[in-house]
Coordinates of N, CA and C in Angstrom, one line a residue:
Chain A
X302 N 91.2 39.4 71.4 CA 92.0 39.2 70.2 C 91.6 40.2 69.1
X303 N 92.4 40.4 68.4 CA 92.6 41.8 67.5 C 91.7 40.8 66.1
X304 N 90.9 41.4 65.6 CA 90.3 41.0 64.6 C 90.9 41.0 63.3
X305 N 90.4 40.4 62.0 CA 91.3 41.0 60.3 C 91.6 42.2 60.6
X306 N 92.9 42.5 60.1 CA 93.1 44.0 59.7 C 93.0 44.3 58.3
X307 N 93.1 45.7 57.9 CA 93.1 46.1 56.9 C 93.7 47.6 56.6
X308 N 94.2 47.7 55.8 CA 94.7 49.1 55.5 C 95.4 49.2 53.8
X309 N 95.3 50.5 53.3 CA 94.3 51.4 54.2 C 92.6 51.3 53.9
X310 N 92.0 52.1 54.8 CA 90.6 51.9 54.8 C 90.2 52.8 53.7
X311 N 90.7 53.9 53.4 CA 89.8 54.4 52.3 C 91.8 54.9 51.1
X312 N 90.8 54.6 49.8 CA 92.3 54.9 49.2 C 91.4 55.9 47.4
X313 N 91.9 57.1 47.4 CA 91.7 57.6 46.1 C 92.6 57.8 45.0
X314 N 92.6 57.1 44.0 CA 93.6 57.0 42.9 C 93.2 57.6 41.8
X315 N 94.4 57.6 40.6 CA 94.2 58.2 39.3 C 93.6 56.8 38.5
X316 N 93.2 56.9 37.4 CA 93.1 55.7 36.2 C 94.6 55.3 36.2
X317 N 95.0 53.9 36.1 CA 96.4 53.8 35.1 C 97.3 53.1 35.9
X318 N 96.9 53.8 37.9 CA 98.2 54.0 39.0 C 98.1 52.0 39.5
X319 N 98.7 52.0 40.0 CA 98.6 50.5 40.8 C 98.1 51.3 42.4
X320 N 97.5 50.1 42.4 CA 97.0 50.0 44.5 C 97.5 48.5 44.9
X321 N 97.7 48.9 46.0 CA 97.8 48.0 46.7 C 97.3 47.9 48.2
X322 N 96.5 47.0 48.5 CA 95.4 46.9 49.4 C 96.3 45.4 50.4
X323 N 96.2 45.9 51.6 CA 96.9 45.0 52.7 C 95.8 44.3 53.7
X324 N 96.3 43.1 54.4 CA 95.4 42.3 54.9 C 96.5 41.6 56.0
X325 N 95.6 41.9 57.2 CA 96.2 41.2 58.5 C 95.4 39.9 58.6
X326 N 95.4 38.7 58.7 CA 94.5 37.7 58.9 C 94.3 37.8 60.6
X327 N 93.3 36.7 61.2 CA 93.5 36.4 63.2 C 94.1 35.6 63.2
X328 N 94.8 36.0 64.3 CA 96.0 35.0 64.9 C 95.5 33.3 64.5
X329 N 96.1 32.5 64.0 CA 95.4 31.2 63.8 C 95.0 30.3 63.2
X330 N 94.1 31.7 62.1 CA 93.3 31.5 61.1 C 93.9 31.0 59.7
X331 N 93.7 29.7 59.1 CA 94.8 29.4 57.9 C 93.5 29.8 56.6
X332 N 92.9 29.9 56.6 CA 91.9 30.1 55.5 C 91.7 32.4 55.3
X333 N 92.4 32.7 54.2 CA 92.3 33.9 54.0 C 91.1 33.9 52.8
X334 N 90.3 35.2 52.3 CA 89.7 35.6 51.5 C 90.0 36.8 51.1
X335 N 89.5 37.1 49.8 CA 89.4 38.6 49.4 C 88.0 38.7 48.5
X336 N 87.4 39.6 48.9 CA 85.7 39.9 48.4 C 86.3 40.9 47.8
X337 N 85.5 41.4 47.1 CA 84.7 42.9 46.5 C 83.1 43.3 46.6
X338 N 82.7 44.4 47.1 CA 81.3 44.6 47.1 C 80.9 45.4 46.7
X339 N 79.8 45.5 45.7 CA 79.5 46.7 45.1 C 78.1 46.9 45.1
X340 N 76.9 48.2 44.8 CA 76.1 48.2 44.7 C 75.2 47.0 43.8
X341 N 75.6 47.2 42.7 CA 75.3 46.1 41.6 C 75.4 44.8 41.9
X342 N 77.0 44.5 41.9 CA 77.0 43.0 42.5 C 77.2 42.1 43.2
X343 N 76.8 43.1 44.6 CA 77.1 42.6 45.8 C 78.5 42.2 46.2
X344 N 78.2 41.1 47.4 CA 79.5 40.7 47.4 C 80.1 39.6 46.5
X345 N 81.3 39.4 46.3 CA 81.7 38.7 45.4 C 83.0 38.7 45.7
X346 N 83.4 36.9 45.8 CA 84.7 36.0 46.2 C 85.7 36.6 45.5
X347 N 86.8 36.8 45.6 CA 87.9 37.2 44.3 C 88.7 35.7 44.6
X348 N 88.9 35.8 45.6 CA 90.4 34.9 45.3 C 90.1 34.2 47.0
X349 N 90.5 33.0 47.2 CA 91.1 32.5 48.7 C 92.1 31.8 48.8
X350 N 92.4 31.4 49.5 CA 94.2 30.8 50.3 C 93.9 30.2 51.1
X351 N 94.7 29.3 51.5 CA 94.7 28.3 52.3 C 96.2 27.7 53.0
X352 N 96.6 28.2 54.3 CA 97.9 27.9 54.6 C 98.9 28.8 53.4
X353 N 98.7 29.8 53.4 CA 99.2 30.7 52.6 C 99.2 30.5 51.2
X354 N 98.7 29.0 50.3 CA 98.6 28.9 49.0 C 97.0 29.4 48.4
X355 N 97.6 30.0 46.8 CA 96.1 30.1 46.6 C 95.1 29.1 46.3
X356 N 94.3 28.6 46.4 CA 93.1 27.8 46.1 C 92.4 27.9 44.9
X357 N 91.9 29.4 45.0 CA 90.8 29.1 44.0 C 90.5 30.6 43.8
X358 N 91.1 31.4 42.8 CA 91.4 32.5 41.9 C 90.2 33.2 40.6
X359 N 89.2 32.4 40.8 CA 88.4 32.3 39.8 C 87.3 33.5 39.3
X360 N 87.0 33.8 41.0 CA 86.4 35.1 40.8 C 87.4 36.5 40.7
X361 N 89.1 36.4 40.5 CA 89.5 37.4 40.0 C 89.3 37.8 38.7
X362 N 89.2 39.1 38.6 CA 88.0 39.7 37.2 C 89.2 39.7 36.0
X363 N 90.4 40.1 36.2 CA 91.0 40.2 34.9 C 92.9 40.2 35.5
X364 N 93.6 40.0 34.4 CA 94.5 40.0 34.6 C 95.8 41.1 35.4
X365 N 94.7 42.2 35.7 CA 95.2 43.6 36.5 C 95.1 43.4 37.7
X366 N 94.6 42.0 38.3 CA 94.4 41.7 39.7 C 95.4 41.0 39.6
X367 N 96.2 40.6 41.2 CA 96.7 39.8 41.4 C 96.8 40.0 43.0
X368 N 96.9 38.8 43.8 CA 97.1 38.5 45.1 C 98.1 37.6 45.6
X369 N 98.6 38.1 46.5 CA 100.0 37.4 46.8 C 99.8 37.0 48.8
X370 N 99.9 35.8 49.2 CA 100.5 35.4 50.8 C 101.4 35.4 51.2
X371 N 102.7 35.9 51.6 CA 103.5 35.3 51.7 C 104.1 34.8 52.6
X372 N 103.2 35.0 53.8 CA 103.3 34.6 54.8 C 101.9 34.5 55.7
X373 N 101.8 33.6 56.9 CA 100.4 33.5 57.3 C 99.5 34.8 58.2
X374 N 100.4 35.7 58.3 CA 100.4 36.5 58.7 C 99.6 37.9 57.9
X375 N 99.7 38.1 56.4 CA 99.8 39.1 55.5 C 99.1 38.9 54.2
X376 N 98.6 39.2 53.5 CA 98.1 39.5 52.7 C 98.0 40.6 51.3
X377 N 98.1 40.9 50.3 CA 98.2 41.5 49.3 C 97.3 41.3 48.3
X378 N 96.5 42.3 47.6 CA 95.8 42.8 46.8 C 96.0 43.8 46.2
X379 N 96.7 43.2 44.8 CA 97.0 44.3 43.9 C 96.6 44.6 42.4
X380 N 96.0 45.7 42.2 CA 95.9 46.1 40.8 C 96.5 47.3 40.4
X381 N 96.5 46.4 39.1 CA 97.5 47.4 38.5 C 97.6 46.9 37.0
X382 N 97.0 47.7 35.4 CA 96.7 49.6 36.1 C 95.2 49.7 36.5
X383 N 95.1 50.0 37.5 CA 93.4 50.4 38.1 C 92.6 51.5 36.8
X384 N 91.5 50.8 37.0 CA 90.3 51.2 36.6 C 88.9 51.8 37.1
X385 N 88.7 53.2 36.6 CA 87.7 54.0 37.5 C 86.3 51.8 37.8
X386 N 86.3 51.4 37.3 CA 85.0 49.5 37.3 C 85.2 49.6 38.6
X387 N 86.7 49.6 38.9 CA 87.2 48.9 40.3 C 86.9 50.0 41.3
X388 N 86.1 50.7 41.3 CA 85.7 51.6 42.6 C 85.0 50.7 43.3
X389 N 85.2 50.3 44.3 CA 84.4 49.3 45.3 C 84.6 49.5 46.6
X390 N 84.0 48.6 47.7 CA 84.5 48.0 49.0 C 85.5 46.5 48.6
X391 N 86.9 47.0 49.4 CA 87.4 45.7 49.1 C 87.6 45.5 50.5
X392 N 87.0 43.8 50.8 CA 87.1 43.4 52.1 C 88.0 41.7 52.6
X393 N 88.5 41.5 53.2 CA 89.5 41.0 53.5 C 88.8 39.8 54.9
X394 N 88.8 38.3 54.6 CA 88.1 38.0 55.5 C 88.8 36.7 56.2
X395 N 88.9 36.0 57.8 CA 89.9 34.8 57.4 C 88.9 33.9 58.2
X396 N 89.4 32.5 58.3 CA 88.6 31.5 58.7 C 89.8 30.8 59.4
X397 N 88.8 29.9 60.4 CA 89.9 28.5 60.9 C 89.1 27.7 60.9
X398 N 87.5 27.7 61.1 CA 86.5 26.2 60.9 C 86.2 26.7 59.7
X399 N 87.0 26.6 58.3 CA 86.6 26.6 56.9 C 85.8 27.4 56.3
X400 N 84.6 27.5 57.2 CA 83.2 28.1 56.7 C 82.8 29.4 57.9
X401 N 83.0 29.7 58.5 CA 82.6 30.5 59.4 C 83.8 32.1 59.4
X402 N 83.5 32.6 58.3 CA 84.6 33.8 58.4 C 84.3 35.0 58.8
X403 N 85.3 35.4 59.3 CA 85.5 36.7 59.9 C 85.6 37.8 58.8
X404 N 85.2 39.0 58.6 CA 85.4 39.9 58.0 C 86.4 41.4 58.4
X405 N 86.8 41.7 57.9 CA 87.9 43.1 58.4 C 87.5 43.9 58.0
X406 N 87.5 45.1 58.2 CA 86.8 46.5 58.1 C 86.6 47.2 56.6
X407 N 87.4 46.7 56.0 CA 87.3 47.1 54.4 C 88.0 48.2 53.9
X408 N 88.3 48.2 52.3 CA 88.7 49.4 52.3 C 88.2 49.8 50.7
X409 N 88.2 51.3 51.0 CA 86.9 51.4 50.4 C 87.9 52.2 49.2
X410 N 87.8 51.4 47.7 CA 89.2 52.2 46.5 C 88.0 53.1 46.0
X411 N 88.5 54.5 45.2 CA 88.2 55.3 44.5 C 88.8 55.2 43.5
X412 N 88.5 54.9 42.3 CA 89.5 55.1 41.1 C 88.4 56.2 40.5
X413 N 89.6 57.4 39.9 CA 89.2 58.5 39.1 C 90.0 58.8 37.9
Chain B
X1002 N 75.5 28.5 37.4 CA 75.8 29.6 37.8 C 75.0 29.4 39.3
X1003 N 75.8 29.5 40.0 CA 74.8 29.1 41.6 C 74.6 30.7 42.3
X1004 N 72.9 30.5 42.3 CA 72.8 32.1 42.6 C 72.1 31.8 44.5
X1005 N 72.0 32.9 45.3 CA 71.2 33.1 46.0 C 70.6 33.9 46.0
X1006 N 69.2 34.2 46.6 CA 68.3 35.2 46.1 C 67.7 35.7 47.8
X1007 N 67.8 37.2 47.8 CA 66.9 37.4 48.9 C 66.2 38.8 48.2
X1008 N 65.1 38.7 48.8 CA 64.7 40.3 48.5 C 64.6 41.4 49.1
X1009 N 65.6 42.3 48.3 CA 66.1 43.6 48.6 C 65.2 44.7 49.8
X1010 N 64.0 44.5 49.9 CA 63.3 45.3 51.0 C 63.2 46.5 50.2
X1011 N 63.4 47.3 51.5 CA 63.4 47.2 52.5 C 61.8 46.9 53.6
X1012 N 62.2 45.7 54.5 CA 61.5 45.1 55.5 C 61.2 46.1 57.0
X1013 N 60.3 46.6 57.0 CA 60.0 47.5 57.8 C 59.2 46.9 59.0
X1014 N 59.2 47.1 60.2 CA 58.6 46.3 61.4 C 58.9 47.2 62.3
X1015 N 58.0 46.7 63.2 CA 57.6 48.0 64.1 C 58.3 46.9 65.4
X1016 N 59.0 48.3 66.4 CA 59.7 47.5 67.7 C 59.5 46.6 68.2
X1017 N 59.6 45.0 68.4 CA 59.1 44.4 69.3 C 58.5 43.2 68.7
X1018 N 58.6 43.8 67.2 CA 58.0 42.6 66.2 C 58.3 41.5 66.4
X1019 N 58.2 40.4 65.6 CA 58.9 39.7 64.4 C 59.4 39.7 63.3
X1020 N 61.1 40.2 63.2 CA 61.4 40.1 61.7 C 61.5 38.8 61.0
X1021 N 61.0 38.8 59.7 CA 61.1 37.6 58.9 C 62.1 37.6 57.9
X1022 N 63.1 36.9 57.9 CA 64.2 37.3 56.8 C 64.4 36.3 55.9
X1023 N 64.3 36.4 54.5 CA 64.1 34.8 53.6 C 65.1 34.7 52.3
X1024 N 65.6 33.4 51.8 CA 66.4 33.3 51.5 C 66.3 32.2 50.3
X1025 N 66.3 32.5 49.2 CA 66.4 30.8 48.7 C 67.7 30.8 47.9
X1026 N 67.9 29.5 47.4 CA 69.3 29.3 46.8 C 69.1 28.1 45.4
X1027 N 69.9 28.0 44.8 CA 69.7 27.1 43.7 C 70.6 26.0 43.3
X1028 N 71.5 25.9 44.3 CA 72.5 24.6 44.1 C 71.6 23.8 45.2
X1029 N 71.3 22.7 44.2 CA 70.9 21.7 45.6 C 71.7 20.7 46.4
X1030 N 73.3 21.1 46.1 CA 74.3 20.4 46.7 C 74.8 21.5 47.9
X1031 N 74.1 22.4 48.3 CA 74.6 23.0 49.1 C 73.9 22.6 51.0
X1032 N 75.1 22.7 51.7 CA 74.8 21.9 52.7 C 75.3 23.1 54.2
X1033 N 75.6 23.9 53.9 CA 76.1 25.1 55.0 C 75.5 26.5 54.8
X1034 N 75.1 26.8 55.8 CA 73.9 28.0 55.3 C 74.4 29.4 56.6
X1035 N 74.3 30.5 56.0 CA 75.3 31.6 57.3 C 74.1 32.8 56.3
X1036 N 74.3 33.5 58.0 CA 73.4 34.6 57.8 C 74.5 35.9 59.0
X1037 N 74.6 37.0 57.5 CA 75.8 37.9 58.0 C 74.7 39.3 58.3
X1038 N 75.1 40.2 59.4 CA 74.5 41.5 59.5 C 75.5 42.5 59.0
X1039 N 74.8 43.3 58.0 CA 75.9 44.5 58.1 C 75.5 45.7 58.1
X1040 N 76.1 46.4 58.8 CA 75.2 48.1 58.8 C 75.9 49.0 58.1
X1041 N 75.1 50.0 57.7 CA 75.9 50.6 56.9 C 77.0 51.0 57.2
X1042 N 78.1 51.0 56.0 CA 79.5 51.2 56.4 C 80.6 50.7 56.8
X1043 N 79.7 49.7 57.3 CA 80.6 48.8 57.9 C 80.5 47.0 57.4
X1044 N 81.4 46.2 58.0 CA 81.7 45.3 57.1 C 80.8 43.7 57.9
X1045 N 80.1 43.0 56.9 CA 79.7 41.8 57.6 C 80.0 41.3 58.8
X1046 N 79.0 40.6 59.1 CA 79.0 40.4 61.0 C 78.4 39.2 60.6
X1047 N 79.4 37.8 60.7 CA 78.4 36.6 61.3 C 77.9 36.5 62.5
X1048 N 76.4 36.2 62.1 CA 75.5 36.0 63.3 C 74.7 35.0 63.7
X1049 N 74.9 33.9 62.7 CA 74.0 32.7 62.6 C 74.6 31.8 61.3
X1050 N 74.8 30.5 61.7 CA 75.3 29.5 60.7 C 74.2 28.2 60.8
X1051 N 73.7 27.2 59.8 CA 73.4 26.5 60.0 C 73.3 25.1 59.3
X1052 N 73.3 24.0 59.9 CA 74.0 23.2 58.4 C 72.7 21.8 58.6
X1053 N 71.8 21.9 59.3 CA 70.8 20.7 59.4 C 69.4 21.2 58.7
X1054 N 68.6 20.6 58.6 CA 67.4 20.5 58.4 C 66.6 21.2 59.7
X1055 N 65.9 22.2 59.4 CA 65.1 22.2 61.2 C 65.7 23.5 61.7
X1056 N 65.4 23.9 62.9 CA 65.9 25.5 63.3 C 67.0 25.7 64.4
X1057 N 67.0 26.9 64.0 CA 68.7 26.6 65.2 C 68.5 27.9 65.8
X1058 N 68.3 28.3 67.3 CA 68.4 29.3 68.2 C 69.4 29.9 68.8
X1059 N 69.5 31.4 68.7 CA 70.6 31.6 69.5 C 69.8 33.1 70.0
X1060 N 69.4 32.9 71.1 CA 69.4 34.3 72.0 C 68.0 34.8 70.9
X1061 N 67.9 36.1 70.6 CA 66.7 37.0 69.9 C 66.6 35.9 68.6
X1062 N 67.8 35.3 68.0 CA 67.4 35.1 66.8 C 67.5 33.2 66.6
X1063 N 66.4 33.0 65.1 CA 66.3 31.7 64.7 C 66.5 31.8 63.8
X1064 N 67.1 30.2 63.0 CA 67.4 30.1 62.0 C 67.0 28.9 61.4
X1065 N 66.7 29.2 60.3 CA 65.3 27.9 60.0 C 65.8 27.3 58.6
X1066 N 66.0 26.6 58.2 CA 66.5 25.2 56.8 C 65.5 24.1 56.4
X1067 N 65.3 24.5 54.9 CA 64.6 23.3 54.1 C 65.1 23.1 53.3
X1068 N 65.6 22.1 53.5 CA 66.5 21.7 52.0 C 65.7 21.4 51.0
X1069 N 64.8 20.7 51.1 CA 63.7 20.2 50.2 C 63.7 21.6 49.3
X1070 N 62.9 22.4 50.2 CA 62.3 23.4 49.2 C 63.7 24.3 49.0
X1071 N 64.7 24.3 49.1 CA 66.1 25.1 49.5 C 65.4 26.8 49.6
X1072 N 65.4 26.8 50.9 CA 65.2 28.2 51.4 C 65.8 28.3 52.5
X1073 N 66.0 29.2 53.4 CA 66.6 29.0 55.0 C 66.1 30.8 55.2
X1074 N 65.7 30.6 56.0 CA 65.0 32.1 56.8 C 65.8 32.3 57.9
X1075 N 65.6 33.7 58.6 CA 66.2 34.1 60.0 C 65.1 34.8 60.1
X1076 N 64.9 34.7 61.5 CA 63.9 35.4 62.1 C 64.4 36.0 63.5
X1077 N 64.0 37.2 63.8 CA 64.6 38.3 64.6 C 63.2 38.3 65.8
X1078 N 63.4 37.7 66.6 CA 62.1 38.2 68.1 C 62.4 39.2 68.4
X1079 N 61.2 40.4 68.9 CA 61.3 41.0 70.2 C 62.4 42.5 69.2
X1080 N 62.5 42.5 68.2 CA 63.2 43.2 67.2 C 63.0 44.6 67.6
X1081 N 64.6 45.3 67.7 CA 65.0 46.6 68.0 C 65.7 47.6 67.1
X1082 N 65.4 48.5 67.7 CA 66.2 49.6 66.5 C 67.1 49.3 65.9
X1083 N 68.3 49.0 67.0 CA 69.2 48.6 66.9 C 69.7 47.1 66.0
X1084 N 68.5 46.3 65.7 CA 68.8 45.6 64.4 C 68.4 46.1 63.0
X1085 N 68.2 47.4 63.2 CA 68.2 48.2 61.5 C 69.9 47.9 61.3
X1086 N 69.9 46.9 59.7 CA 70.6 46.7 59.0 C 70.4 45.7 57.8
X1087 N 71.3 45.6 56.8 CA 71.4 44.7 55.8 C 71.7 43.1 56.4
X1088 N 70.7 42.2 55.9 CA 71.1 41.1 56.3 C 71.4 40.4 55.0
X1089 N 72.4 39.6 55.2 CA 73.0 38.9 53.7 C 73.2 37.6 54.2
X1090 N 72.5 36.5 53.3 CA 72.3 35.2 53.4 C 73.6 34.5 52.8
X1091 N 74.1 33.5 53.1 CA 75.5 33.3 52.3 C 75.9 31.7 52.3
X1092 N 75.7 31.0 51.2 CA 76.0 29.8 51.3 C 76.7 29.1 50.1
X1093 N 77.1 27.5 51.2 CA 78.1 26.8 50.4 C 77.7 24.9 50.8
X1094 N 78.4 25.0 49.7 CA 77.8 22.9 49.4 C 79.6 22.3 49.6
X1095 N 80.1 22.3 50.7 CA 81.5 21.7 50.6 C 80.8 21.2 52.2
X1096 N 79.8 21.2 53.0 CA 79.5 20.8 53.6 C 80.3 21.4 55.3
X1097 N 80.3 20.7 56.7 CA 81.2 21.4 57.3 C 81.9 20.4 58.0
X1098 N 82.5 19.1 57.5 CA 83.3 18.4 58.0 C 84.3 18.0 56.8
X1099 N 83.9 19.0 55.8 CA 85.5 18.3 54.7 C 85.1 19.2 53.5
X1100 N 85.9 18.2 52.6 CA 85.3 18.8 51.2 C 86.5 20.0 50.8
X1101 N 86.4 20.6 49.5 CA 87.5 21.0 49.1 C 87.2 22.4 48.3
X1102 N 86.0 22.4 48.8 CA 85.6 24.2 48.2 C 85.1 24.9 49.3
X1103 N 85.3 25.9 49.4 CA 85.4 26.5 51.3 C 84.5 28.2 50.7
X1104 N 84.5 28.0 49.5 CA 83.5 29.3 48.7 C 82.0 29.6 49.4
X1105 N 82.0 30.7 49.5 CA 80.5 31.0 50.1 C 80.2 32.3 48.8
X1106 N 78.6 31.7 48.3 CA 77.8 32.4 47.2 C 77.5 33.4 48.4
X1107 N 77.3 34.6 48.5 CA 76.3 35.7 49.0 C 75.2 36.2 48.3
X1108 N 73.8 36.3 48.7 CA 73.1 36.9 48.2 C 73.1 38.7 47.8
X1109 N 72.4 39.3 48.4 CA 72.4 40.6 48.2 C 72.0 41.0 49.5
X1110 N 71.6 40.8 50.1 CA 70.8 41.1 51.0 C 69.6 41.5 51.1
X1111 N 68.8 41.8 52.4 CA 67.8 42.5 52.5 C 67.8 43.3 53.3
X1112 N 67.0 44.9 53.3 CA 67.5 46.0 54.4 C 66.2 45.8 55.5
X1113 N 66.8 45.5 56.6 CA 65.6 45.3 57.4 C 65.7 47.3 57.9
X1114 N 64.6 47.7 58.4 CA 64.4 48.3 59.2 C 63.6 48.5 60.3
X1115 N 64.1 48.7 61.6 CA 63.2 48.6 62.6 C 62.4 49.7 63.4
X1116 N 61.5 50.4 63.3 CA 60.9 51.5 63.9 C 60.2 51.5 65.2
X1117 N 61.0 52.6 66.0 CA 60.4 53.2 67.2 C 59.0 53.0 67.7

């Protein structure tokens, strides 16, 4: 079985531009996540879904984030206007026993 | 603010050892405990989950729970090069038969390394 996808894996931007960061969930899997990880603060929740609705949005940092499901299939992570902060690993992860998640390869933003 | 805490290392052990990997946490409602590997560059790897009191085996590795004192360790037998990486402790209090927060706190990790 094909594991999370992600793309793209590495992305370099200007200040200002929007990104947008994609997410394949596993076949099955109704519980999606989206992390951020950084030297400083580790990993850190942004947002999760559940059967395609959001849940629980709390660790998104400001209103330049947003994340969209629209299907169980897909996933979206978007900011916009990006900020050199948001240089990170953004990682993309899904579940089907609740607690036990898979991780996808990441993708690693540059903001300049 | 529910933190977990491991210490950053790096844990250095010579082949063949025993690695010791430790973990404490500060919600005392937390009842599901997961221990992820990641090497550099690459993205978390669960390798161990545990949600009792007491230790849980799988192959080279154990995984050990006190709720009392809330700590939960992993420990690496017979330890190979090949487990040089970041181990990151990661837990949540929604339990694993219900419950309505499915959030997992991460620590930071700790860098194990294993030498030749």
């Amino acid at each position: 079985d094909a594991g999370v996808i992600q793309s793209p894996r590495h992305e370099v931007t200007e200040m200002g531009q929007e990104v947008t960061l994609r997410c394949k969930p596993i076949s099955g899997h109704d519980y999606l996540f989206w992390y951020r990880q950084t030297m400083m603060r580790g990993l850190e929740l942004l947002i999760y879904f559940n059967n395609n609705v959001p849940i629980d949005d709390s660790g998104m940092p400001e209103d330049r984030f947003s994340a969209k499901m629209p299907n169980a299939s897909f996933s979206t992570l978007k900011i916009q206007p990006s900020e050199p902060r948001d240089s990170a690993v953004y990682f993309c992860a899904s579940s089907r026993y609740k607690l036990e998640q898979y991780f996808g390869p990441g993708t690693r933003l540059t903001v300049t | 603010q529910k933190e977990v805490e491991q210490n950053s290392g790096p844990l250095s052990v010579p082949e063949g050892a025993i690695a010791s990997l430790n973990c404490t946490y500060s919600d005392r409602g937390s009842q599901s405990f997961f221990w992820y590997r990641q090497y550099s560059g690459k993205s978390p790897e669960l390798i161990m989950f545990i949600y009792s009191n007491g230790d849980k085996e799988d192959g080279r590795f154990t995984a050990q729970l006190n709720k009392a004192s809330q700590y939960v360790s992993l420990l690496i037998r017979d330890s190979q090069p090949s487990d040089s990486a970041t181990y990151l402790c990661a837990v949540n209090n929604a339990g694993n038969s219900g419950g309505s927060n499915y959030k997992l706190t991460f620590g930071k990790g700790t860098l194990l390394t294993v030498n030749p």
